[in-house]
Amino acid sequence: MVLDPQQLRLLQEVARSGSYSAAGRALGFTQPAITYQMKSLEKAVGTALTVRTGRTMQLTPAGAALLSHAQPILAALRAAEKDLASLSATGAGLVRLAAFPSSCATVVPAAMAAMRRALPNVEVRLVQAEPPHARTLVRRGDVDVALCYRFTAGQSSLLEAAGNAGLEQREVLVEEMHLILPMDHPSASHRRITIDQLQDATFVIASTQFEDRLHRAAAAAGFRPKILMMADDYVAMQSLVASGFGVALVPELALRAHRDPRIVARTLVDWPQRHIQVEVWPDMMRVDAVSAMVQHLVRATGQLRKSPRGA
């Protein structure tokens, strides 16, 4: 049984006015249309809902029971209609965004600030999450937009592409990964460093995914890398490197967010770039606030490309 809200409104009006004709005039229905709608409702519920008593229509016990349920349903629908009308009139709304840590310290605040200036009635709710988790949140509908990244080469990029199936992806930035060294490191004077020059280095790494990538690159150069520890905080990684505990690879955004003055950043030859992209379900781009959030992320990363990185 599927109840039609329009028919529930009609039942409510019949109960109030006491006649089909009065209910029809109030709701803009003709007498035949009223009769048809009421018969359809009675057929749907399987019993009579009204009876004629003299010149008025009264509800049967079944009609009264249905009306008791119809009233809160119709009240909820009216509230929803009012809320939607208010949202349309004021531009209010909510956008849920998931983004990885180094973007949360750089492009995301700029995009959120621009969003607030353009659409002050739209709330942006931010969740910090690495790409696999952020992508899962989008796919489940827990967030509306995800800012993710992938690397240009290796098996992981194929796995990442498979996880993106069905999502709209818009690349917004390509950034370098920088090898950071303490200032007194033997290779600190070189602008470009090859992986084989790091055979004796100790690496501070950010994740198991990075560890796998490092092992493959080192094996191709004929050595097994020494790994000190994992630190998923780029500020901590820079401090460890500055204190002489090893070297590390960090993304451009991490150095824009914070740069320890005791380190130098160099290019590691042939290391994959990091491609940053917005990911969203295609239909969500029809929602004005979501589309605006995506556009502000695009603009924020575009402005970042134009601005020089601080020393």
Short mmCIF file of C-alpha atoms in Angstrom, two decimals:
data_model
loop_
_atom_site.label_atom_id
_atom_site.label_comp_id
_atom_site.label_asym_id
_atom_site.label_seq_id
_atom_site.Cartn_x
_atom_site.Cartn_y
_atom_site.Cartn_z
CA MET A 1 0.00 0.00 0.00
CA VAL A 2 1.37 3.39 -1.05
CA LEU A 3 -0.31 6.49 0.33
CA ASP A 4 -0.55 9.59 -1.83
CA PRO A 5 0.02 12.85 0.13
CA GLN A 6 -2.48 14.62 -2.11
CA GLN A 7 -5.17 12.11 -1.15
CA LEU A 8 -4.26 12.48 2.53
CA ARG A 9 -4.72 16.24 2.20
CA LEU A 10 -8.12 15.57 0.63
CA LEU A 11 -9.14 13.28 3.51
CA GLN A 12 -8.06 15.95 5.98
CA GLU A 13 -10.13 18.60 4.19
CA VAL A 14 -13.21 16.34 3.94
CA ALA A 15 -12.98 15.76 7.70
CA ARG A 16 -12.70 19.53 8.31
CA SER A 17 -15.41 20.71 5.91
CA GLY A 18 -17.83 17.80 6.15
CA SER A 19 -18.45 17.45 2.39
CA TYR A 20 -16.75 16.47 -0.85
CA SER A 21 -17.89 19.62 -2.62
CA ALA A 22 -16.51 21.95 0.07
CA ALA A 23 -13.24 20.01 0.14
CA GLY A 24 -13.04 20.28 -3.64
CA ARG A 25 -13.54 24.04 -3.59
CA ALA A 26 -10.86 24.44 -0.92
CA LEU A 27 -8.31 22.35 -2.82
CA GLY A 28 -9.28 23.31 -6.37
CA PHE A 29 -10.78 19.93 -7.40
CA THR A 30 -14.00 19.29 -9.29
CA GLN A 31 -16.67 17.06 -7.73
CA PRO A 32 -15.87 14.09 -10.04
CA ALA A 33 -12.16 14.44 -9.26
CA ILE A 34 -12.85 14.46 -5.52
CA THR A 35 -14.99 11.34 -5.80
CA TYR A 36 -12.33 9.58 -7.88
CA GLN A 37 -9.52 10.46 -5.48
CA MET A 38 -11.47 9.31 -2.43
CA LYS A 39 -12.44 6.02 -4.09
CA SER A 40 -8.78 5.48 -5.04
CA LEU A 41 -7.71 6.08 -1.44
CA GLU A 42 -10.34 3.68 -0.11
CA LYS A 43 -9.23 1.07 -2.64
CA ALA A 44 -5.60 1.51 -1.52
CA VAL A 45 -6.44 0.99 2.18
CA GLY A 46 -9.08 -1.69 1.51
CA THR A 47 -11.98 -0.20 3.45
CA ALA A 48 -14.45 2.68 3.52
CA LEU A 49 -13.10 5.91 4.99
CA THR A 50 -16.21 8.12 4.89
CA VAL A 51 -19.96 7.69 5.28
CA ARG A 52 -22.77 10.11 4.49
CA THR A 53 -24.85 11.21 7.47
CA GLY A 54 -27.66 13.44 6.27
CA ARG A 55 -26.01 16.23 4.28
CA THR A 56 -22.48 15.75 5.67
CA MET A 57 -19.66 13.28 5.25
CA GLN A 58 -18.20 11.76 8.37
CA LEU A 59 -15.11 9.62 8.81
CA THR A 60 -15.44 5.93 9.60
CA PRO A 61 -13.24 4.49 12.38
CA ALA A 62 -10.74 3.52 9.66
CA GLY A 63 -10.91 7.05 8.22
CA ALA A 64 -10.33 8.59 11.66
CA ALA A 65 -7.38 6.25 12.27
CA LEU A 66 -5.84 7.14 8.91
CA LEU A 67 -6.38 10.85 9.58
CA SER A 68 -4.51 10.58 12.89
CA HIS A 69 -1.47 9.34 10.92
CA ALA A 70 -2.02 11.71 8.00
CA GLN A 71 -1.84 14.85 10.11
CA PRO A 72 1.80 14.46 11.31
CA ILE A 73 2.80 13.24 7.83
CA LEU A 74 1.30 16.32 6.18
CA ALA A 75 2.79 18.58 8.86
CA ALA A 76 6.24 17.10 8.14
CA LEU A 77 5.76 17.63 4.42
CA ARG A 78 4.74 21.25 4.97
CA ALA A 79 7.83 21.77 7.14
CA ALA A 80 10.01 20.24 4.44
CA GLU A 81 8.44 22.46 1.80
CA LYS A 82 9.07 25.54 3.94
CA ASP A 83 12.68 24.52 4.61
CA LEU A 84 13.36 23.91 0.93
CA ALA A 85 11.74 27.22 0.00
CA SER A 86 13.93 28.95 2.59
CA LEU A 87 17.05 27.24 1.26
CA SER A 88 16.19 28.31 -2.27
CA ALA A 89 15.55 31.87 -1.20
CA THR A 90 18.63 32.32 1.03
CA GLY A 91 21.13 29.99 -0.61
CA ALA A 92 21.67 28.16 2.69
CA GLY A 93 22.95 24.62 2.77
CA LEU A 94 25.71 22.26 3.82
CA VAL A 95 28.72 20.87 1.94
CA ARG A 96 30.76 18.06 3.49
CA LEU A 97 34.38 17.96 2.34
CA ALA A 98 37.10 15.35 2.98
CA ALA A 99 40.72 16.33 2.32
CA PHE A 100 44.22 15.01 3.07
CA PRO A 101 46.35 16.71 5.76
CA SER A 102 48.77 18.84 3.72
CA SER A 103 45.88 20.26 1.68
CA CYS A 104 44.01 21.08 4.91
CA ALA A 105 46.90 23.39 5.82
CA THR A 106 47.10 25.11 2.42
CA VAL A 107 44.48 25.10 -0.34
CA VAL A 108 41.44 23.99 1.65
CA PRO A 109 41.33 27.00 4.04
CA ALA A 110 41.65 29.34 1.05
CA ALA A 111 38.81 27.56 -0.76
CA MET A 112 36.62 27.54 2.35
CA ALA A 113 37.23 31.27 2.92
CA ALA A 114 36.27 32.04 -0.69
CA MET A 115 33.18 29.87 -0.30
CA ARG A 116 32.15 31.78 2.83
CA ARG A 117 32.54 35.11 1.05
CA ALA A 118 30.53 33.95 -1.97
CA LEU A 119 27.87 31.89 -0.14
CA PRO A 120 27.81 32.99 3.51
CA ASN A 121 24.73 30.88 4.30
CA VAL A 122 26.38 27.62 3.21
CA GLU A 123 28.20 25.70 5.94
CA VAL A 124 31.30 23.73 4.91
CA ARG A 125 32.04 20.77 7.18
CA LEU A 126 35.61 19.46 6.85
CA VAL A 127 36.88 15.94 7.56
CA GLN A 128 40.61 15.23 7.35
CA ALA A 129 41.23 11.92 5.57
CA GLU A 130 43.84 10.31 3.37
CA PRO A 131 42.70 9.46 -0.21
CA PRO A 132 41.54 5.83 0.29
CA HIS A 133 39.37 6.79 3.26
CA ALA A 134 38.18 10.06 1.67
CA ARG A 135 37.16 8.20 -1.47
CA THR A 136 35.23 5.66 0.61
CA LEU A 137 33.41 8.51 2.38
CA VAL A 138 32.32 9.93 -0.99
CA ARG A 139 31.20 6.57 -2.30
CA ARG A 140 29.12 5.93 0.86
CA GLY A 141 27.59 9.41 0.73
CA ASP A 142 29.13 10.44 4.06
CA VAL A 143 30.79 13.44 2.36
CA ASP A 144 29.92 15.30 -0.82
CA VAL A 145 33.40 16.14 -2.15
CA ALA A 146 36.85 14.62 -1.62
CA LEU A 147 40.23 16.15 -2.34
CA CYS A 148 42.54 13.23 -3.10
CA TYR A 149 45.85 12.50 -4.80
CA ARG A 150 47.53 9.79 -6.85
CA PHE A 151 51.05 9.23 -8.10
CA THR A 152 52.09 9.08 -11.75
CA ALA A 153 53.64 5.65 -11.81
CA GLY A 154 53.61 2.22 -10.21
CA GLN A 155 51.04 -0.38 -9.34
CA SER A 156 49.35 1.79 -6.74
CA SER A 157 48.15 4.23 -9.40
CA LEU A 158 46.26 1.37 -11.07
CA LEU A 159 44.67 0.41 -7.76
CA GLU A 160 43.73 4.04 -7.09
CA ALA A 161 42.15 4.32 -10.55
CA ALA A 162 40.08 1.19 -9.90
CA GLY A 163 38.83 2.69 -6.61
CA ASN A 164 37.68 5.82 -8.45
CA ALA A 165 35.26 3.98 -10.76
CA GLY A 166 32.07 5.99 -11.27
CA LEU A 167 33.31 9.15 -9.57
CA GLU A 168 33.91 12.36 -11.48
CA GLN A 169 37.56 13.37 -11.10
CA ARG A 170 39.01 16.79 -11.83
CA GLU A 171 42.76 17.24 -11.59
CA VAL A 172 43.56 20.55 -9.93
CA LEU A 173 47.30 20.43 -9.21
CA VAL A 174 50.44 18.46 -10.02
CA GLU A 175 53.12 18.82 -7.39
CA GLU A 176 56.68 17.63 -6.87
CA MET A 177 57.81 15.43 -4.02
CA HIS A 178 60.87 16.98 -2.38
CA LEU A 179 63.77 15.18 -0.74
CA ILE A 180 64.52 17.00 2.49
CA LEU A 181 67.96 16.78 4.09
CA PRO A 182 69.71 18.33 7.08
CA MET A 183 71.87 21.24 6.01
CA ASP A 184 75.10 19.39 6.79
CA HIS A 185 74.19 16.26 4.77
CA PRO A 186 76.88 15.32 2.17
CA SER A 187 74.33 15.64 -0.66
CA ALA A 188 72.84 18.93 0.53
CA SER A 189 74.98 20.92 -1.92
CA HIS A 190 73.42 19.14 -4.94
CA ARG A 191 70.22 20.51 -6.48
CA ARG A 192 69.30 17.15 -8.02
CA ILE A 193 69.92 13.82 -6.30
CA THR A 194 69.54 10.28 -7.62
CA ILE A 195 68.27 7.39 -5.51
CA ASP A 196 71.62 5.57 -5.70
CA GLN A 197 73.26 8.52 -3.91
CA LEU A 198 71.14 7.65 -0.86
CA GLN A 199 72.39 4.10 -0.30
CA ASP A 200 73.77 5.01 3.11
CA ALA A 201 70.85 7.23 4.12
CA THR A 202 68.25 6.49 6.76
CA PHE A 203 64.72 7.28 5.64
CA VAL A 204 61.87 8.73 7.67
CA ILE A 205 58.68 7.70 5.86
CA ALA A 206 55.03 8.65 6.01
CA SER A 207 53.17 5.41 5.28
CA THR A 208 53.41 1.73 4.38
CA GLN A 209 52.40 2.67 0.82
CA PHE A 210 55.44 4.93 0.64
CA GLU A 211 57.62 2.18 2.13
CA ASP A 212 56.66 -0.16 -0.70
CA ARG A 213 57.42 2.51 -3.30
CA LEU A 214 60.80 3.25 -1.69
CA HIS A 215 61.78 -0.43 -1.57
CA ARG A 216 60.99 -0.85 -5.28
CA ALA A 217 63.02 2.22 -6.26
CA ALA A 218 65.99 1.19 -4.06
CA ALA A 219 65.92 -2.39 -5.37
CA ALA A 220 66.15 -1.07 -8.94
CA ALA A 221 69.25 0.89 -7.83
CA GLY A 222 70.74 -2.20 -6.18
CA PHE A 223 70.32 -1.59 -2.47
CA ARG A 224 67.94 -2.09 0.43
CA PRO A 225 66.94 1.15 2.17
CA LYS A 226 67.30 1.65 5.89
CA ILE A 227 64.07 2.91 7.43
CA LEU A 228 64.09 4.55 10.85
CA MET A 229 60.41 5.09 11.55
CA MET A 230 57.04 6.14 10.18
CA ALA A 231 55.72 9.61 10.97
CA ASP A 232 52.46 10.68 9.33
CA ASP A 233 53.00 14.30 10.42
CA TYR A 234 55.10 16.33 7.99
CA VAL A 235 56.11 18.83 10.68
CA ALA A 236 57.46 15.97 12.79
CA MET A 237 59.22 14.49 9.76
CA GLN A 238 60.99 17.79 9.07
CA SER A 239 62.05 18.08 12.71
CA LEU A 240 63.46 14.55 12.70
CA VAL A 241 65.41 15.28 9.52
CA ALA A 242 66.67 18.61 10.88
CA SER A 243 67.86 16.82 14.01
CA GLY A 244 69.95 14.42 11.95
CA PHE A 245 67.84 11.26 12.17
CA GLY A 246 67.57 10.74 8.42
CA VAL A 247 66.16 12.06 5.14
CA ALA A 248 62.57 12.15 3.95
CA LEU A 249 60.38 12.79 0.93
CA VAL A 250 57.62 15.33 1.48
CA PRO A 251 55.13 16.92 -0.94
CA GLU A 252 55.24 20.53 -2.10
CA LEU A 253 52.10 21.38 -0.10
CA ALA A 254 53.73 20.21 3.12
CA LEU A 255 56.63 22.62 2.59
CA ARG A 256 54.21 25.45 1.80
CA ALA A 257 52.34 24.77 5.03
CA HIS A 258 55.49 24.61 7.17
CA ARG A 259 59.20 24.64 6.43
CA ASP A 260 61.80 23.98 9.10
CA PRO A 261 64.65 26.47 8.57
CA ARG A 262 67.21 23.77 9.43
CA ILE A 263 66.54 21.67 6.32
CA VAL A 264 67.13 21.94 2.58
CA ALA A 265 64.75 20.62 -0.09
CA ARG A 266 66.15 18.96 -3.19
CA THR A 267 64.80 17.19 -6.29
CA LEU A 268 64.97 13.38 -6.27
CA VAL A 269 65.46 12.44 -9.92
CA ASP A 270 62.72 10.32 -11.53
CA TRP A 271 60.52 10.25 -8.43
CA PRO A 272 56.78 10.26 -9.30
CA GLN A 273 54.83 13.49 -9.08
CA ARG A 274 51.69 13.75 -6.97
CA HIS A 275 48.48 14.54 -8.85
CA ILE A 276 45.82 16.22 -6.73
CA GLN A 277 42.21 15.86 -7.82
CA VAL A 278 38.69 16.61 -6.70
CA GLU A 279 36.42 13.55 -6.64
CA VAL A 280 32.62 13.70 -6.51
CA TRP A 281 29.60 11.76 -7.72
CA PRO A 282 28.57 13.33 -11.08
CA ASP A 283 24.97 13.98 -9.97
CA MET A 284 26.20 15.94 -6.94
CA MET A 285 27.57 18.59 -9.30
CA ARG A 286 23.93 19.56 -9.95
CA VAL A 287 23.76 20.80 -6.34
CA ASP A 288 24.72 24.48 -6.45
CA ALA A 289 26.65 24.49 -3.16
CA VAL A 290 28.66 21.39 -4.10
CA SER A 291 29.47 22.77 -7.55
CA ALA A 292 30.57 26.04 -5.94
CA MET A 293 32.84 24.18 -3.49
CA VAL A 294 34.52 22.36 -6.36
CA GLN A 295 35.05 25.62 -8.24
CA HIS A 296 36.63 27.27 -5.20
CA LEU A 297 38.99 24.31 -4.75
CA VAL A 298 39.99 24.65 -8.40
CA ARG A 299 40.62 28.38 -7.99
CA ALA A 300 42.56 27.93 -4.73
CA THR A 301 44.93 25.41 -6.29
CA GLY A 302 45.25 27.64 -9.35
CA GLN A 303 46.32 30.55 -7.15
CA LEU A 304 48.80 28.27 -5.40
CA ARG A 305 50.46 27.41 -8.72
CA LYS A 306 51.00 31.12 -9.41
CA SER A 307 52.48 31.95 -6.00
CA PRO A 308 56.16 31.28 -5.27
CA ARG A 309 56.97 28.88 -2.47
CA GLY A 310 58.41 30.53 0.61
CA ALA A 311 62.01 29.88 1.56
#
